[in-house]
Amino acid sequence: MGTAFSPLGLLISGFLALGAAFQGSAQDTPGKGVLYPILVDDKWGFISESGDVIAEPAYDSLKGLRFPIPGCTDLRFAPNVLGADGPVAVANFAGGAALKWGFVSAEGEIIPPGYDEVYGFHDGVAAVSREGKWGFIDTTGKDVIPFDYDFASGFRAGVSIVMVDGWWGLIDREARYVVEPKYDVIRFLSHGPYVMFETKGKQGVMHVNGDVLAEAQFDRVNVLSEGLLNVYVSDKAGYYNVERKAFEFEPEFDMAAPFNEGVAQIRIGNETGFIDRNGTYTVELQEPNKQIMSNFGQFHFDWPKLSPIRKYIDLKRGKKVVGLIDVRTGSILIEPSFASIGMVYDDRAVFEDSGKFGYLDATGKIVIPAKFQAASDFSGGLAFVRYRGDPAYIDKEGEIAIMFDEKRVRGSPFRLKLAFVYGDGRERYIDRDGTAIYSFRSGCK
């Protein structure tokens, strides 16, 4: 997309990255102690939302790097706000390239860096590793579950995935085995209180309480949604009904996405379409030059709760144009005509038309005309734009809410009370009135 300031999507790869994803970042949930990161002389520190220094810049790295600050080399992967679920993980080099991890709380309490690897806190405990073994600590740094595991994930839905002598199982908060270590692999599914388990090269799914919902019989399982498990067998995709213990749709598709609001995207050969629970096409198979792409509606971390309104891309004479379609009915809401359409954040989505940017609402209606040279996602009722060459934050009606004297300022989305802005050689956090709460110099260009 052509916006210069929209945050990148969250990338999750592997267990440790998944742990960071489930570490709390307060996002837009008020009422919890949070930390805003600062970077000075290549060292990380933290301030509060009132601008008080909670931890002086003294750390080489931190976890939870999920909201990139656009265009800024040093700070681009800095989270705007951290600490909703407990202390934030920080690290210092301990000789060579090795990092030792500790934690800083929103109250400034510090668990000194001394762990080889950590997950974020969840429900008051964090999985940490030292001397090759994993265990759990509380927010004071006290050991609460012994370091008996070769690996332990962060807790999710009341359980942690653990590995002992090469076998995988589940434990609860009291370190009791919910599932004895006997599987080749266990991993959390991306949605719901479910895990995939693998044995002898085949995968199945169980509830985190240990109840098996689908025996290990599939080559790959993806997501359990609306009672149907999205599975692959011999490179073909289908849907398995976990209640009936039978296929609802035999594996015959080349691609099959999870069901959402009663419909699912499938692909046969090079053509994609949408089917309902009866197998009826709500959107007929589309030839390759017409694509129904990623979600338009509000982003959810508990994916796949996606909007049924999707981007509809038409490659006309080699040029991509984008519209919107309701995949439940096949109704085209906006004929493909825009250069790009973003995702809905805070009931607004950026679109680009003829080199200018404007905003749609969640139904696809144009609510702010395309008149900006650049535009970012809305958050907390404000969005950073560039209008007639001037940087500013606008409200959801498109009116200027915050103006800047500097021409080269760039700004991040607001997270809770503050937004990070930078340019002309200085960085600062501002409040919703545009007042600088805390200024610093990181060397960010």
Tab-separated table of N, CA and C in Angstrom, residues 260-264 274-276 281-283 307-310 325-331:
chain	number	residue	atom	x	y	z
A	260	ASN	N	-15.464	-18.401	8.357
A	260	ASN	CA	-15.679	-17.185	9.123
A	260	ASN	C	-17.027	-16.602	8.711
A	261	GLU	N	-17.914	-16.428	9.691
A	261	GLU	CA	-19.277	-15.961	9.427
A	261	GLU	C	-19.950	-16.815	8.359
A	262	GLY	N	-19.698	-18.126	8.437
A	262	GLY	CA	-20.421	-19.067	7.588
A	262	GLY	C	-19.877	-19.268	6.202
A	263	VAL	N	-18.776	-18.604	5.854
A	263	VAL	CA	-18.194	-18.775	4.520
A	263	VAL	C	-16.685	-18.986	4.642
A	264	ALA	N	-16.109	-19.582	3.595
A	264	ALA	CA	-14.668	-19.830	3.578
A	264	ALA	C	-14.149	-19.686	2.163
A	274	PHE	N	-15.604	-18.478	-2.814
A	274	PHE	CA	-16.069	-18.657	-1.442
A	274	PHE	C	-17.252	-19.608	-1.430
A	275	ILE	N	-17.282	-20.500	-0.434
A	275	ILE	CA	-18.389	-21.423	-0.265
A	275	ILE	C	-19.016	-21.223	1.104
A	276	ASP	N	-20.305	-21.628	1.231
A	276	ASP	CA	-20.948	-21.623	2.539
A	276	ASP	C	-20.919	-23.036	3.114
A	281	TYR	N	-21.518	-21.930	-3.699
A	281	TYR	CA	-20.629	-20.791	-3.918
A	281	TYR	C	-21.363	-19.485	-3.634
A	282	THR	N	-20.851	-18.719	-2.666
A	282	THR	CA	-21.355	-17.359	-2.462
A	282	THR	C	-20.618	-16.389	-3.371
A	283	VAL	N	-19.392	-16.728	-3.706
A	283	VAL	CA	-18.620	-16.015	-4.720
A	283	VAL	C	-18.067	-17.074	-5.658
A	307	SER	N	-13.645	-9.783	9.075
A	307	SER	CA	-14.827	-9.211	8.454
A	307	SER	C	-15.162	-9.981	7.188
A	308	PRO	N	-16.452	-10.140	6.879
A	308	PRO	CA	-16.825	-10.757	5.599
A	308	PRO	C	-16.618	-9.821	4.417
A	309	ILE	N	-16.265	-8.570	4.703
A	309	ILE	CA	-15.958	-7.631	3.623
A	309	ILE	C	-14.479	-7.768	3.288
A	310	ARG	N	-14.197	-8.081	2.041
A	310	ARG	CA	-12.823	-8.328	1.621
A	310	ARG	C	-12.428	-7.398	0.483
A	325	ILE	N	-15.803	-6.330	-1.629
A	325	ILE	CA	-16.863	-7.288	-1.894
A	325	ILE	C	-17.291	-7.923	-0.577
A	326	ASP	N	-18.593	-8.188	-0.428
A	326	ASP	CA	-19.116	-8.932	0.713
A	326	ASP	C	-19.148	-10.398	0.307
A	327	VAL	N	-18.256	-11.196	0.888
A	327	VAL	CA	-18.116	-12.576	0.429
A	327	VAL	C	-19.251	-13.467	0.912
A	328	ARG	N	-20.101	-12.991	1.813
A	328	ARG	CA	-21.261	-13.785	2.220
A	328	ARG	C	-22.304	-13.845	1.120
A	329	THR	N	-22.382	-12.777	0.349
A	329	THR	CA	-23.420	-12.680	-0.681
A	329	THR	C	-22.859	-12.536	-2.086
A	330	GLY	N	-21.590	-12.173	-2.180
A	330	GLY	CA	-21.007	-11.901	-3.489
A	330	GLY	C	-21.278	-10.499	-3.989
A	331	SER	N	-21.898	-9.669	-3.156
A	331	SER	CA	-22.229	-8.303	-3.574
A	331	SER	C	-20.977	-7.436	-3.599
